[in-house]
Amino acid sequence: MARRSSERPRLPRLDTASTFLVGAVAFESDDVQLSSADQKTIADIATVYHKSPGILRVVGVTPPLATPNMGSRRANVVAQALTRRGVPAERIMIGVDLDSSVIGAEGARVYLDLP
């Protein structure tokens, strides 16, 4: 049956995804080196991922007065550490939070998106 021009096309039904903050990597001062505490956090995030595979979103944050690309460098360092822990690179998305004015938000946050 032909669709009348006044009818809207039907869109596929999308299931609502769940998003969880699974960890935050602090980094020390204005650095991109992972501390032993950061390494533990990344190991914990990888464990969560292996129990509930989904998409990991790594969001780097640039501290105030740091170089503009610090957030992206931090996100990449965390993503690389996660791949070394067995998380497939194609299951990691990298982003940057441009609002670095949030106090205590420096570093990188990792979210798990599940279908």
mmCIF file of C-alpha atoms in Angstrom:
data_model
loop_
_atom_site.group_PDB
_atom_site.id
_atom_site.type_symbol
_atom_site.label_atom_id
_atom_site.label_comp_id
_atom_site.label_asym_id
_atom_site.label_seq_id
_atom_site.Cartn_x
_atom_site.Cartn_y
_atom_site.Cartn_z
ATOM 1 C CA MET A 1 0.000 0.000 0.000
ATOM 2 C CA ALA A 2 1.385 3.404 -0.970
ATOM 3 C CA ARG A 3 2.009 5.949 1.725
ATOM 4 C CA ARG A 4 0.044 9.160 1.478
ATOM 5 C CA SER A 5 2.175 12.284 1.244
ATOM 6 C CA SER A 6 0.689 13.674 4.474
ATOM 7 C CA GLU A 7 1.846 10.657 6.521
ATOM 8 C CA ARG A 8 5.151 10.791 8.335
ATOM 9 C CA PRO A 9 7.545 7.933 7.696
ATOM 10 C CA ARG A 10 7.838 5.505 10.584
ATOM 11 C CA LEU A 11 11.166 5.554 12.339
ATOM 12 C CA PRO A 12 12.636 2.382 13.776
ATOM 13 C CA ARG A 13 12.121 1.905 17.487
ATOM 14 C CA LEU A 14 15.342 2.458 19.370
ATOM 15 C CA ASP A 15 15.929 0.830 22.731
ATOM 16 C CA THR A 16 17.054 3.231 25.389
ATOM 17 C CA ALA A 17 20.711 2.768 26.302
ATOM 18 C CA SER A 18 22.024 2.922 29.833
ATOM 19 C CA THR A 19 25.111 4.939 30.648
ATOM 20 C CA PHE A 20 27.217 4.467 33.756
ATOM 21 C CA LEU A 21 30.208 6.378 35.068
ATOM 22 C CA VAL A 22 32.625 3.506 35.704
ATOM 23 C CA GLY A 23 35.700 5.443 36.730
ATOM 24 C CA ALA A 24 37.613 8.678 36.899
ATOM 25 C CA VAL A 25 41.342 8.959 36.320
ATOM 26 C CA ALA A 26 42.738 11.867 38.305
ATOM 27 C CA PHE A 27 46.242 12.405 36.862
ATOM 28 C CA GLU A 28 48.702 14.319 38.959
ATOM 29 C CA SER A 29 48.905 18.081 38.396
ATOM 30 C CA ASP A 30 49.207 19.124 34.741
ATOM 31 C CA ASP A 31 50.570 15.805 33.537
ATOM 32 C CA VAL A 32 49.516 12.942 31.259
ATOM 33 C CA GLN A 33 51.425 10.256 33.184
ATOM 34 C CA LEU A 34 49.340 7.613 34.944
ATOM 35 C CA SER A 35 50.044 7.123 38.634
ATOM 36 C CA SER A 36 49.790 3.722 40.319
ATOM 37 C CA ALA A 37 46.342 4.768 41.613
ATOM 38 C CA ASP A 38 45.323 5.663 38.034
ATOM 39 C CA GLN A 39 46.563 2.252 36.829
ATOM 40 C CA LYS A 40 44.402 0.568 39.498
ATOM 41 C CA THR A 41 41.395 2.597 38.381
ATOM 42 C CA ILE A 42 41.994 1.554 34.759
ATOM 43 C CA ALA A 43 42.293 -2.107 35.809
ATOM 44 C CA ASP A 44 38.952 -1.788 37.630
ATOM 45 C CA ILE A 45 37.337 -0.173 34.571
ATOM 46 C CA ALA A 46 38.633 -2.984 32.328
ATOM 47 C CA THR A 47 37.197 -5.565 34.741
ATOM 48 C CA VAL A 48 33.785 -3.887 34.595
ATOM 49 C CA TYR A 49 33.985 -3.789 30.792
ATOM 50 C CA HIS A 50 34.827 -7.508 30.544
ATOM 51 C CA LYS A 51 31.832 -8.360 32.744
ATOM 52 C CA SER A 52 29.454 -6.082 30.809
ATOM 53 C CA PRO A 53 30.824 -5.345 27.330
ATOM 54 C CA GLY A 54 29.487 -2.211 25.732
ATOM 55 C CA ILE A 55 31.069 0.990 24.520
ATOM 56 C CA LEU A 56 33.529 2.803 26.763
ATOM 57 C CA ARG A 57 33.526 6.581 26.375
ATOM 58 C CA VAL A 58 36.700 8.236 27.654
ATOM 59 C CA VAL A 59 36.204 11.963 28.223
ATOM 60 C CA GLY A 60 39.357 13.965 28.894
ATOM 61 C CA VAL A 61 39.221 17.273 30.715
ATOM 62 C CA THR A 62 41.756 20.070 30.357
ATOM 63 C CA PRO A 63 42.649 21.763 33.646
ATOM 64 C CA PRO A 64 42.471 25.550 33.760
ATOM 65 C CA LEU A 65 45.662 27.206 32.487
ATOM 66 C CA ALA A 66 46.901 23.982 30.823
ATOM 67 C CA THR A 67 47.632 23.589 27.128
ATOM 68 C CA PRO A 68 44.384 23.320 25.131
ATOM 69 C CA ASN A 69 44.997 19.749 23.958
ATOM 70 C CA MET A 70 45.646 18.340 27.455
ATOM 71 C CA GLY A 71 42.153 16.809 27.672
ATOM 72 C CA SER A 72 42.546 14.918 24.427
ATOM 73 C CA ARG A 73 46.034 13.721 25.358
ATOM 74 C CA ARG A 74 44.715 12.424 28.684
ATOM 75 C CA ALA A 75 41.787 10.659 27.025
ATOM 76 C CA ASN A 76 44.169 8.971 24.582
ATOM 77 C CA VAL A 77 46.496 7.833 27.392
ATOM 78 C CA VAL A 78 43.537 6.263 29.219
ATOM 79 C CA ALA A 79 42.254 4.617 26.022
ATOM 80 C CA GLN A 80 45.678 3.121 25.301
ATOM 81 C CA ALA A 81 45.918 1.784 28.857
ATOM 82 C CA LEU A 82 42.474 0.191 28.476
ATOM 83 C CA THR A 83 43.505 -1.545 25.244
ATOM 84 C CA ARG A 84 46.551 -2.940 27.053
ATOM 85 C CA ARG A 85 44.049 -4.387 29.548
ATOM 86 C CA GLY A 86 42.209 -6.213 26.771
ATOM 87 C CA VAL A 87 39.499 -3.732 25.837
ATOM 88 C CA PRO A 88 39.172 -3.721 22.022
ATOM 89 C CA ALA A 89 40.097 -0.312 20.578
ATOM 90 C CA GLU A 90 36.966 -0.337 18.417
ATOM 91 C CA ARG A 91 34.874 -0.399 21.628
ATOM 92 C CA ILE A 92 36.419 2.851 22.948
ATOM 93 C CA MET A 93 35.256 6.340 22.011
ATOM 94 C CA ILE A 94 37.390 9.342 22.923
ATOM 95 C CA GLY A 95 36.065 12.805 23.637
ATOM 96 C CA VAL A 96 36.975 16.039 25.384
ATOM 97 C CA ASP A 97 34.934 18.045 27.860
ATOM 98 C CA LEU A 98 35.389 21.672 26.895
ATOM 99 C CA ASP A 99 33.943 22.961 30.179
ATOM 100 C CA SER A 100 37.015 22.753 32.374
ATOM 101 C CA SER A 101 35.452 25.130 34.886
ATOM 102 C CA VAL A 102 33.948 22.271 36.897
ATOM 103 C CA ILE A 103 35.973 21.995 40.086
ATOM 104 C CA GLY A 104 37.487 18.558 40.556
ATOM 105 C CA ALA A 105 36.745 17.548 36.967
ATOM 106 C CA GLU A 106 40.353 17.483 35.786
ATOM 107 C CA GLY A 107 41.615 14.181 34.404
ATOM 108 C CA ALA A 108 39.443 11.785 32.473
ATOM 109 C CA ARG A 109 36.085 10.199 33.131
ATOM 110 C CA VAL A 110 35.127 6.827 31.683
ATOM 111 C CA TYR A 111 31.514 5.914 30.944
ATOM 112 C CA LEU A 112 30.099 2.549 29.919
ATOM 113 C CA ASP A 113 27.246 2.672 27.420
ATOM 114 C CA LEU A 114 25.106 -0.459 27.295
ATOM 115 C CA PRO A 115 22.345 -1.181 24.782
#
